[in-house]
Amino acid sequence: MANRGGMNPDMMKQLQQMQGRIAEAQAKLEETVIKASSGGGAVTVKMNAHPSLQEITINPEVVDPDDVEMLQDLIQAAMNDALEKVRSSQMQQLAGVAGGLNIPGLTS
């Protein structure tokens, strides 16, 4: 008869390993700073993996009062690029957390 009252010791060990990997991944993400730019470096943003904007740099040469739309587009493009890099970094960290674990129902 199966042990209905408690968890399999192997499963507990795997869950503890996963908790350790999650903590490692979170620590790495805390240290991650993503840099992205647009317009050949005209607009550069730095973002952490929370994601939260840490810095934005705008080359004064691209500030044209008659073409604010272009500057807005450059900022949007740099931000979107940074966010995509953050998502990619997060997915890589999460993939590392799940790798190698054999938890019934979660793996095939």
Tab-separated table of C-alpha atoms in Angstrom:
chain	number	residue	atom	x	y	z
A	1	MET	CA	0.000	0.000	0.000
A	2	ALA	CA	1.281	3.488	-0.872
A	3	ASN	CA	2.314	5.951	1.778
A	4	ARG	CA	-0.685	8.271	1.773
A	5	GLY	CA	0.221	10.329	4.805
A	6	GLY	CA	3.633	11.580	3.738
A	7	MET	CA	5.837	12.339	0.793
A	8	ASN	CA	8.272	9.945	-0.765
A	9	PRO	CA	11.771	10.702	0.640
A	10	ASP	CA	13.177	10.933	-2.897
A	11	MET	CA	10.525	13.482	-3.829
A	12	MET	CA	11.321	15.530	-0.707
A	13	LYS	CA	14.993	15.511	-1.656
A	14	GLN	CA	14.140	16.650	-5.189
A	15	LEU	CA	11.915	19.435	-3.861
A	16	GLN	CA	14.710	20.611	-1.563
A	17	GLN	CA	17.098	20.607	-4.525
A	18	MET	CA	14.589	22.628	-6.518
A	19	GLN	CA	14.265	25.148	-3.689
A	20	GLY	CA	18.037	25.558	-3.701
A	21	ARG	CA	18.061	26.042	-7.465
A	22	ILE	CA	15.243	28.584	-7.237
A	23	ALA	CA	17.202	30.547	-4.634
A	24	GLU	CA	20.288	30.478	-6.885
A	25	ALA	CA	18.274	31.605	-9.899
A	26	GLN	CA	16.707	34.451	-7.930
A	27	ALA	CA	20.131	35.586	-6.738
A	28	LYS	CA	21.447	35.577	-10.312
A	29	LEU	CA	18.428	37.549	-11.512
A	30	GLU	CA	18.968	40.101	-8.724
A	31	GLU	CA	22.453	40.717	-10.119
A	32	THR	CA	21.371	40.796	-13.757
A	33	VAL	CA	21.522	44.163	-15.500
A	34	ILE	CA	20.321	44.301	-19.082
A	35	LYS	CA	21.523	46.972	-21.491
A	36	ALA	CA	19.716	47.685	-24.752
A	37	SER	CA	19.813	50.475	-27.283
A	38	SER	CA	18.159	51.752	-30.423
A	39	GLY	CA	19.022	54.123	-33.217
A	40	GLY	CA	22.624	52.967	-33.312
A	41	GLY	CA	23.108	53.900	-29.663
A	42	ALA	CA	21.072	57.110	-29.769
A	43	VAL	CA	18.953	55.813	-26.875
A	44	THR	CA	20.330	53.355	-24.334
A	45	VAL	CA	18.503	51.842	-21.380
A	46	LYS	CA	19.677	49.737	-18.450
A	47	MET	CA	17.166	47.573	-16.665
A	48	ASN	CA	17.341	44.999	-13.919
A	49	ALA	CA	15.550	41.678	-14.038
A	50	HIS	CA	12.596	42.757	-11.871
A	51	PRO	CA	12.159	44.472	-14.492
A	52	SER	CA	12.769	48.027	-13.413
A	53	LEU	CA	14.371	50.797	-15.460
A	54	GLN	CA	17.644	51.831	-13.854
A	55	GLU	CA	19.053	54.251	-16.392
A	56	ILE	CA	18.188	55.872	-19.684
A	57	THR	CA	20.678	57.751	-21.818
A	58	ILE	CA	19.635	59.903	-24.770
A	59	ASN	CA	22.186	61.279	-27.190
A	60	PRO	CA	21.479	65.048	-27.403
A	61	GLU	CA	21.843	64.897	-31.177
A	62	VAL	CA	18.577	62.955	-31.479
A	63	VAL	CA	16.579	65.500	-29.504
A	64	ASP	CA	14.719	67.385	-32.204
A	65	PRO	CA	11.769	69.476	-30.976
A	66	ASP	CA	10.249	69.168	-34.448
A	67	ASP	CA	10.397	65.365	-34.384
A	68	VAL	CA	9.441	64.229	-30.892
A	69	GLU	CA	7.807	61.128	-32.382
A	70	MET	CA	11.177	59.792	-33.532
A	71	LEU	CA	12.598	60.134	-30.016
A	72	GLN	CA	9.547	58.412	-28.559
A	73	ASP	CA	9.956	55.567	-31.057
A	74	LEU	CA	13.643	55.189	-30.156
A	75	ILE	CA	12.843	55.053	-26.435
A	76	GLN	CA	10.074	52.531	-27.016
A	77	ALA	CA	12.326	50.344	-29.180
A	78	ALA	CA	15.140	50.370	-26.596
A	79	MET	CA	12.724	49.563	-23.757
A	80	ASN	CA	11.088	46.725	-25.693
A	81	ASP	CA	14.498	45.274	-26.549
A	82	ALA	CA	15.544	45.424	-22.891
A	83	LEU	CA	12.292	43.795	-21.746
A	84	GLU	CA	12.731	40.986	-24.267
A	85	LYS	CA	16.280	40.409	-22.982
A	86	VAL	CA	14.960	40.343	-19.397
A	87	ARG	CA	12.307	37.759	-20.343
A	88	SER	CA	14.926	35.649	-22.083
A	89	SER	CA	17.232	35.815	-19.059
A	90	GLN	CA	14.377	34.838	-16.734
A	91	MET	CA	13.442	31.879	-18.936
A	92	GLN	CA	17.052	30.664	-18.999
A	93	GLN	CA	17.210	30.821	-15.212
A	94	LEU	CA	13.894	28.966	-14.857
A	95	ALA	CA	15.011	26.285	-17.308
A	96	GLY	CA	18.091	25.763	-15.164
A	97	VAL	CA	15.925	25.337	-12.061
A	98	ALA	CA	13.817	22.530	-13.542
A	99	GLY	CA	16.688	20.776	-15.295
A	100	GLY	CA	17.590	17.345	-13.994
A	101	LEU	CA	14.661	16.939	-11.642
A	102	ASN	CA	12.407	13.907	-11.978
A	103	ILE	CA	9.175	14.868	-10.286
A	104	PRO	CA	6.253	12.592	-11.149
A	105	GLY	CA	3.506	14.483	-12.919
A	106	LEU	CA	5.827	17.334	-13.927
A	107	THR	CA	8.188	15.350	-16.111
A	108	SER	CA	7.467	12.664	-18.654
